[in-house]
PDB file of C-alpha atoms in Angstrom:
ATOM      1  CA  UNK W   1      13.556 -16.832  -1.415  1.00 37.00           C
ATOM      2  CA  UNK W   2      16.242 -16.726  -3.853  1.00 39.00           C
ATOM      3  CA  UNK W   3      18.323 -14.587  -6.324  1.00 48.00           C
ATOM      4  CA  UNK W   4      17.452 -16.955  -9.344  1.00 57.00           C
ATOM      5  CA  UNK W   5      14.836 -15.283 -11.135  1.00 66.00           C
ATOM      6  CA  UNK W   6      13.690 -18.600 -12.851  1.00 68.00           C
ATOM      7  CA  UNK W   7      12.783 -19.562  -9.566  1.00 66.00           C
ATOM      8  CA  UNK W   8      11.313 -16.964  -8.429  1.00 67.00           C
ATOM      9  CA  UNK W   9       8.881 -17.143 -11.418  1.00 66.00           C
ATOM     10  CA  UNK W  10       8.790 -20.748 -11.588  1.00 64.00           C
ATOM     11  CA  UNK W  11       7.357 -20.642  -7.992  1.00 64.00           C
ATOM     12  CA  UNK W  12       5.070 -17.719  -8.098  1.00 61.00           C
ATOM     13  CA  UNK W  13       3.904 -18.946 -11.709  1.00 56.00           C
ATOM     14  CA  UNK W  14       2.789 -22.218 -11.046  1.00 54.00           C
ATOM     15  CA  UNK W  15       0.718 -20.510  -8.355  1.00 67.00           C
ATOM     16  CA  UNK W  16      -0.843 -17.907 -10.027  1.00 58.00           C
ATOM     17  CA  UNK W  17      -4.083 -19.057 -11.624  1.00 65.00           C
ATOM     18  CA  UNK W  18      -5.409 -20.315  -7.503  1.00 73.00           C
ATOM     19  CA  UNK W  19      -3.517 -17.002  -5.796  1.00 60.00           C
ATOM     20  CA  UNK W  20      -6.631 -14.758  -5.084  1.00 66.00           C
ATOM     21  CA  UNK W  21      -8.533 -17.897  -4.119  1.00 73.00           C
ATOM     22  CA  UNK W  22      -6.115 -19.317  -1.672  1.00 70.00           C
ATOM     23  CA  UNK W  23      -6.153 -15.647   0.112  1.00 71.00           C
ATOM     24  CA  UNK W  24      -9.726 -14.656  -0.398  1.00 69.00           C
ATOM     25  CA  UNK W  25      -9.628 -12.658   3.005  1.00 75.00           C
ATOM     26  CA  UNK W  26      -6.537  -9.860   2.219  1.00 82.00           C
ATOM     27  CA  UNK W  27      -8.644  -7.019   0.260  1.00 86.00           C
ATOM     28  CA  UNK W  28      -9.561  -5.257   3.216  1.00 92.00           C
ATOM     29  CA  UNK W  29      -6.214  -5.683   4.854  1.00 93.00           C
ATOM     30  CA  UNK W  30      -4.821  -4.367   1.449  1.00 95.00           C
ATOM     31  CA  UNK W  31      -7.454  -1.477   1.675  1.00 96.00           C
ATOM     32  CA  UNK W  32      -6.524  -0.412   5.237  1.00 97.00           C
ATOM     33  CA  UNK W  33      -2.886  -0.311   4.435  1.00 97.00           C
ATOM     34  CA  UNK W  34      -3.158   1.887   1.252  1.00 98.00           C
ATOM     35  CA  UNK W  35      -5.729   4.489   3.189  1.00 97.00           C
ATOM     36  CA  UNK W  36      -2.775   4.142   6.222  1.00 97.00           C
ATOM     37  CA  UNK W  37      -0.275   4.776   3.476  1.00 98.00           C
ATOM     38  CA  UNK W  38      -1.626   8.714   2.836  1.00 97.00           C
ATOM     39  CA  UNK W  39      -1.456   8.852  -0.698  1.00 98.00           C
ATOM     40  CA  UNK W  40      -3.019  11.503  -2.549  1.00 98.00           C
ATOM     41  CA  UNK W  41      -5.012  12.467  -5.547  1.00 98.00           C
ATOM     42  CA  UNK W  42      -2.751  12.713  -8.376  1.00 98.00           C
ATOM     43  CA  UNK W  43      -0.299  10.386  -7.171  1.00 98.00           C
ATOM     44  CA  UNK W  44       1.982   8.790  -9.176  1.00 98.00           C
ATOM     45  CA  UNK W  45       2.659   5.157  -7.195  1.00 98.00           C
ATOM     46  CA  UNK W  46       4.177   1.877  -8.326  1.00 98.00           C
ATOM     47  CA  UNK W  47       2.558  -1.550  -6.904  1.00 98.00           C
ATOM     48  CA  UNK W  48       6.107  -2.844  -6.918  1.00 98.00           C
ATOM     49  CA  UNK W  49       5.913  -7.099  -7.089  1.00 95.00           C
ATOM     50  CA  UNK W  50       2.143  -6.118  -7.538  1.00 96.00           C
ATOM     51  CA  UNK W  51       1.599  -9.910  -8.147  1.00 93.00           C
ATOM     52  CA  UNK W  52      -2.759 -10.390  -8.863  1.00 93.00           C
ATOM     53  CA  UNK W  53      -3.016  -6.648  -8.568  1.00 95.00           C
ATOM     54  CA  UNK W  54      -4.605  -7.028  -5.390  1.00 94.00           C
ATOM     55  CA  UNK W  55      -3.617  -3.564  -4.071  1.00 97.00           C
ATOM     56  CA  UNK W  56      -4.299  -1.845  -7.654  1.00 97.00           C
ATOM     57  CA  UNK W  57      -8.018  -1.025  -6.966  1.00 97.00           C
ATOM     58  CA  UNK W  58      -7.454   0.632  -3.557  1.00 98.00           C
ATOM     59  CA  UNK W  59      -4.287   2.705  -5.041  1.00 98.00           C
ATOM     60  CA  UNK W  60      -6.599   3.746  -7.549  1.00 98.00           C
ATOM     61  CA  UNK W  61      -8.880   4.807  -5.181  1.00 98.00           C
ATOM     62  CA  UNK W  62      -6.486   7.026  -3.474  1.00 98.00           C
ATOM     63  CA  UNK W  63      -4.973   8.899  -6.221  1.00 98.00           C
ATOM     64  CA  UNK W  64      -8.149   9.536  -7.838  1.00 98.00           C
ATOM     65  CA  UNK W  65      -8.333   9.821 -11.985  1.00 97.00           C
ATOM     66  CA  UNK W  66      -5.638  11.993 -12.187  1.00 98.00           C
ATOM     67  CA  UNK W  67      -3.225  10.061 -10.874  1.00 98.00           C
ATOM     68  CA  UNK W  68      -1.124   7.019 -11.761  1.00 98.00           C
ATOM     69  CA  UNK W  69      -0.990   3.343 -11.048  1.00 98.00           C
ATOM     70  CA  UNK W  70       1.619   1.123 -12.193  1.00 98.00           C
ATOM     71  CA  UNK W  71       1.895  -2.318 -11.171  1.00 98.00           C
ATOM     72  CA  UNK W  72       5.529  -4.054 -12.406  1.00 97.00           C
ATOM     73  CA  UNK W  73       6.006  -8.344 -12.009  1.00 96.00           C
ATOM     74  CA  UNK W  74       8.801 -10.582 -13.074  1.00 91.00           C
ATOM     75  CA  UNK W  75       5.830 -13.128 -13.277  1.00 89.00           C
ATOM     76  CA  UNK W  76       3.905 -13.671 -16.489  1.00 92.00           C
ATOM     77  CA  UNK W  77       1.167 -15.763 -14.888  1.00 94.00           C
ATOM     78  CA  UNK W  78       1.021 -13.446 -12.279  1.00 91.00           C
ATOM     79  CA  UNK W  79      -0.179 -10.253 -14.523  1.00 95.00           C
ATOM     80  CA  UNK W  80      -1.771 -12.821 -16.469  1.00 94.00           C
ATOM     81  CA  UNK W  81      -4.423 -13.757 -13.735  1.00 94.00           C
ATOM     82  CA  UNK W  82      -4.330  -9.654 -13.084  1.00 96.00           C
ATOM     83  CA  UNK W  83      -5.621  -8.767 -15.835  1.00 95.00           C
ATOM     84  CA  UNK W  84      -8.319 -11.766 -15.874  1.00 95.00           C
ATOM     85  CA  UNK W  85      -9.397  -9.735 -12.815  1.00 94.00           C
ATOM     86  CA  UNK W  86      -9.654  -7.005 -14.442  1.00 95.00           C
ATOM     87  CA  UNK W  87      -7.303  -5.269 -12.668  1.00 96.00           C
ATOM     88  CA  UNK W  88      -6.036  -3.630 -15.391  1.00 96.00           C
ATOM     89  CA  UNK W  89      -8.663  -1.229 -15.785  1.00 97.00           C
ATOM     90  CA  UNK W  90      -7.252   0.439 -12.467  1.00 98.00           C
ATOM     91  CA  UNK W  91      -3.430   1.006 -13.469  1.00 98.00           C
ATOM     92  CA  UNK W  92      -0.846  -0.360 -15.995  1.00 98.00           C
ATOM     93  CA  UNK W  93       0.353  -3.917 -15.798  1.00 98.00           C
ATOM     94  CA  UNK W  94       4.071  -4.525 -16.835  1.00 97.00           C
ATOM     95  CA  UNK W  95       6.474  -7.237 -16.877  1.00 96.00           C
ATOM     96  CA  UNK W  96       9.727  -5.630 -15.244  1.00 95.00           C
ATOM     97  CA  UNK W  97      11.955  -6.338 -12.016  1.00 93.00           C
ATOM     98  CA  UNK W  98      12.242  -4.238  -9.846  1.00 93.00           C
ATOM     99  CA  UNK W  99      16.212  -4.288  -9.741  1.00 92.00           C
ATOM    100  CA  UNK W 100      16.078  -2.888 -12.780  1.00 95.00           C
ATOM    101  CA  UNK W 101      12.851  -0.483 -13.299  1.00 97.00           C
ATOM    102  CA  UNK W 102      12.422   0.717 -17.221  1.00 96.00           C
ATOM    103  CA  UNK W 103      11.672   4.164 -15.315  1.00 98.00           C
ATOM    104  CA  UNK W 104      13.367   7.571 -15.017  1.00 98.00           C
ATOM    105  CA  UNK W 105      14.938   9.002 -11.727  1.00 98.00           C
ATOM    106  CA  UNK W 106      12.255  10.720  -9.439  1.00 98.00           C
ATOM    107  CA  UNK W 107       9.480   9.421 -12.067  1.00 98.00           C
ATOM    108  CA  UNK W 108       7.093   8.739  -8.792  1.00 98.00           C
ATOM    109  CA  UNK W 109       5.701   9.899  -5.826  1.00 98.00           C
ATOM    110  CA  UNK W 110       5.315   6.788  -3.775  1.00 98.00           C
ATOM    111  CA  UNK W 111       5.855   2.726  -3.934  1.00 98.00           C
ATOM    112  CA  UNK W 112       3.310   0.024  -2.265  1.00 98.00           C
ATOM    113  CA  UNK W 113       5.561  -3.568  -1.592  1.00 98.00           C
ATOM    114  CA  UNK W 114       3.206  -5.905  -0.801  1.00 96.00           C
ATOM    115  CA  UNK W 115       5.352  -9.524   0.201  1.00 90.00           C
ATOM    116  CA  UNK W 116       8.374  -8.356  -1.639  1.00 93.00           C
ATOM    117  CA  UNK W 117      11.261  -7.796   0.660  1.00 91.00           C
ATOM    118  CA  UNK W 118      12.090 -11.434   1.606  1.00 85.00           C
ATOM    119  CA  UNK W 119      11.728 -12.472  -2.516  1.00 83.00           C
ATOM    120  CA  UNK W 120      14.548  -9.473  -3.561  1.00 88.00           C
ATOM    121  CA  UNK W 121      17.482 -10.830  -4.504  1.00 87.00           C
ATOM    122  CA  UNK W 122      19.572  -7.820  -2.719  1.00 93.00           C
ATOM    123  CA  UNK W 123      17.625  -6.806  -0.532  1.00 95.00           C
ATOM    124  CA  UNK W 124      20.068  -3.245  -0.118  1.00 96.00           C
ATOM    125  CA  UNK W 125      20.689  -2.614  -3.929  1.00 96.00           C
ATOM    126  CA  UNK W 126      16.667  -3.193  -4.704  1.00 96.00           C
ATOM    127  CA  UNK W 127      15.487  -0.895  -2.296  1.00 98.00           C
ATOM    128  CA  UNK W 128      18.000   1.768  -3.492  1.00 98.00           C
ATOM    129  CA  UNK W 129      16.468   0.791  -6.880  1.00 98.00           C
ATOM    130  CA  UNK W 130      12.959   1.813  -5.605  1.00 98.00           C
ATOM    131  CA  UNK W 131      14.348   5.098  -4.106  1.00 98.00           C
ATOM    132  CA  UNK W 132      15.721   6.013  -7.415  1.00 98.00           C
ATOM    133  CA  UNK W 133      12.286   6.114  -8.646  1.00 98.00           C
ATOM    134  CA  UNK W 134      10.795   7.993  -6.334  1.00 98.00           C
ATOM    135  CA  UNK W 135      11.249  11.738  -5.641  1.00 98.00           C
ATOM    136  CA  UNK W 136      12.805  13.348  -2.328  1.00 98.00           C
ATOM    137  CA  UNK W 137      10.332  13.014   0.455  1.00 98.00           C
ATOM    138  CA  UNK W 138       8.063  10.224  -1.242  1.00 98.00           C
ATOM    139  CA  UNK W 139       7.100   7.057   0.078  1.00 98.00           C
ATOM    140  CA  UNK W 140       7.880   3.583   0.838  1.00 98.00           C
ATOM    141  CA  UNK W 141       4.996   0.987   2.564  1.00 98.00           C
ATOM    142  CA  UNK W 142       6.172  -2.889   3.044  1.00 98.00           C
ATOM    143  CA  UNK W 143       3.114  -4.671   3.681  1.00 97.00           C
ATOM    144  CA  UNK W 144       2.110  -7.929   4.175  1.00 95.00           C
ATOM    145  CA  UNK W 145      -1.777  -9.002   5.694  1.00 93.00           C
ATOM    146  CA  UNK W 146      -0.248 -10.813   8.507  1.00 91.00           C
ATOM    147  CA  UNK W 147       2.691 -10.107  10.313  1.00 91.00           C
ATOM    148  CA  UNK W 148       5.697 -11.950  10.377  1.00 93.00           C
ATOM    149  CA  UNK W 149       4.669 -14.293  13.557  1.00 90.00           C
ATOM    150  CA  UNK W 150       1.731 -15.140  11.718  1.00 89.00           C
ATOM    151  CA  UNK W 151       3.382 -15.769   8.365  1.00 88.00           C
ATOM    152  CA  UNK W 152       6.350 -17.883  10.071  1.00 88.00           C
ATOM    153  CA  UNK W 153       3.804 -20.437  11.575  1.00 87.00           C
ATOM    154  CA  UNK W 154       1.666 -20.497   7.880  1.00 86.00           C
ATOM    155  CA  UNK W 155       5.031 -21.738   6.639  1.00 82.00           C
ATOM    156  CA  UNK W 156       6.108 -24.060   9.284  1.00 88.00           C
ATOM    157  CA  UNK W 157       9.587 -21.925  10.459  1.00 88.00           C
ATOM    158  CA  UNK W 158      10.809 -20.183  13.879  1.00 88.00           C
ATOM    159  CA  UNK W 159      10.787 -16.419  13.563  1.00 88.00           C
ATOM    160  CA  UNK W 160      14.498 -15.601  14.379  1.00 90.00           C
ATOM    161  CA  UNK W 161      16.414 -12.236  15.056  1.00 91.00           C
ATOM    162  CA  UNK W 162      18.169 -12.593  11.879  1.00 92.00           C
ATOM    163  CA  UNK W 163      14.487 -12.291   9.678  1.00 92.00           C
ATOM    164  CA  UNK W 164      14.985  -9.118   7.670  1.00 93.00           C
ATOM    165  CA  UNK W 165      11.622  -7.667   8.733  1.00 94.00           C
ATOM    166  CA  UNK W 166      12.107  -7.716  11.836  1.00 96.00           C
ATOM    167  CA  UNK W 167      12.555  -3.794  13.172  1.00 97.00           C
ATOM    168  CA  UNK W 168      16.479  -3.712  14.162  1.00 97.00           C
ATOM    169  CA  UNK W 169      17.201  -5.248  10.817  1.00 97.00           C
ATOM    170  CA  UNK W 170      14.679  -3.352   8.581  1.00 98.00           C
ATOM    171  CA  UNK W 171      15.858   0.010   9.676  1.00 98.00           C
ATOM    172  CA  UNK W 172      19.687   0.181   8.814  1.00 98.00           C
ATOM    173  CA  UNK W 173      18.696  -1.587   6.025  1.00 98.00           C
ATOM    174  CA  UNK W 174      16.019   1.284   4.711  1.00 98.00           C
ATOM    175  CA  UNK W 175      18.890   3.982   6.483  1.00 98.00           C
ATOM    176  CA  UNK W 176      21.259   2.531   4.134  1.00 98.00           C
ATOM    177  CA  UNK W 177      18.979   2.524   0.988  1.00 98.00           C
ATOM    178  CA  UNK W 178      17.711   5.874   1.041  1.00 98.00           C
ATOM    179  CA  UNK W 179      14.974   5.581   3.098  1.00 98.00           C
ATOM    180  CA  UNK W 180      14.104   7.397   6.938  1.00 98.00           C
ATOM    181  CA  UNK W 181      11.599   4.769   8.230  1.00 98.00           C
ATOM    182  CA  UNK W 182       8.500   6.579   9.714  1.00 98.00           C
ATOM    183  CA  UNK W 183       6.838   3.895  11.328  1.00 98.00           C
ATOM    184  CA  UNK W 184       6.922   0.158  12.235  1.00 98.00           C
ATOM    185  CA  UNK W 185       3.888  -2.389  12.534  1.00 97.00           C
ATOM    186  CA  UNK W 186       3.936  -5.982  12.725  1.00 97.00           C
ATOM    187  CA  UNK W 187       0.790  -7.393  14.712  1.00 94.00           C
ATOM    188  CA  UNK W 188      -1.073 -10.476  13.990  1.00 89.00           C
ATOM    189  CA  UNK W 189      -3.152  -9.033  11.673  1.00 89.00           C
ATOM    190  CA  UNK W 190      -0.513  -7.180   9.432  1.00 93.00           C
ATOM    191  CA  UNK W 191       3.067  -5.946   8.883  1.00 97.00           C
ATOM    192  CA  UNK W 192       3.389  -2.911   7.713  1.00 98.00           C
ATOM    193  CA  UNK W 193       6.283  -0.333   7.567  1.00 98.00           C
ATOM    194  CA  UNK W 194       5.898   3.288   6.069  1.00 98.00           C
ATOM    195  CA  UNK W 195       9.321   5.177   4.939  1.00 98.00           C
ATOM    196  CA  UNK W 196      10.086   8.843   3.747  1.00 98.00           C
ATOM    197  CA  UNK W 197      12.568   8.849   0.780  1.00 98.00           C
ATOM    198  CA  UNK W 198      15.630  11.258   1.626  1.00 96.00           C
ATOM    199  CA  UNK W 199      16.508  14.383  -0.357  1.00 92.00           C
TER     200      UNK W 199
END
């Protein structure tokens, strides 16, 4: 989208309050791609970009009472209308970006991007920012709830070779991050990629 962070927030916080309402339809999506993810009780995961908190209550589901939920935002509004949801009752909310996480080295076991990658500034540097964060052999899921066909024609563009997501970008880029990806969806219905950090 951009590397100016005003613009970034000025886009995503004028949109905030009407979010969840505009996409009433994701939480099951959301569900199905945390329970795809594997996560396990005790966890310690970040709900990186976690906008609304729409993926909090499903990560809390997975890693059970003892584990952790963190969702970081560069939006105010966003964890604003978050915590109207009551979303905070399922994990921490916190103002942060993610190019710069307030969090020590190998301080988590897994990270859940949902619509992140094309709004990081660089894309490379942020994504070794999330692998510094999470311990050798943790995990990475980029998720959207529809795939990148789908998400072109909702915002009037042709779906090029050059898109990031797309599979013979994504990979080098994740190789070169830190990241082995596991495996590679992107079907109507959802994209979603699953990576293994490297020790």
């Amino acid at each position: 989208m951009s590397d100016d962070h005003t613009h970034v927030q000025e886009f995503f916080g004028a949109r905030a309050a009407d979010w969840d309402r505009k996409f009433p339809g994701d939480g099951p999506a959301f569900t199905a791609a945390v329970t795809e993810f594997g996560l396990r009780p005790g966890d310690r995961v970040l709900d990186a970009g976690c906008g609304t908190g729409r993926a909090m209550t499903a990560l809390r589901s997975a890693v059970g009472p003892a584990g952790t939920v963190l969702g970081v935002d560069l939006t105010p509004q966003m964890l604003a209308a978050a915590q109207r949801a009551g979303r905070n009752a399922d994990g921490a909310l916190l103002l942060a970006d993610v190019a710069r996480l307030p969090l020590r080295d190998e301080a988590l076991d897994a990270v859940f991007a949902a619509g992140l990658i094309a709004h990081l500034p660089d894309p490379g540097a942020n994504l070794r920012e999330l692998a510094r964060v999470v311990r050798p052999g943790g995990g990475l899921a980029l998720f959207h709830p529809i795939g990148r066909a789908a998400l072109a024609a909702r915002h009037g563009r042709e779906l090029t070779p050059e898109d990031m997501r797309a599979e013979h970008n994504l990979r080098p880029l994740l190789s070169g991050s830190g990241w082995d990806m596991a495996s590679y969806a992107d079907d109507d219905d959802r994209f979603l990629v699953l990576a293994l950090r490297r020790p």
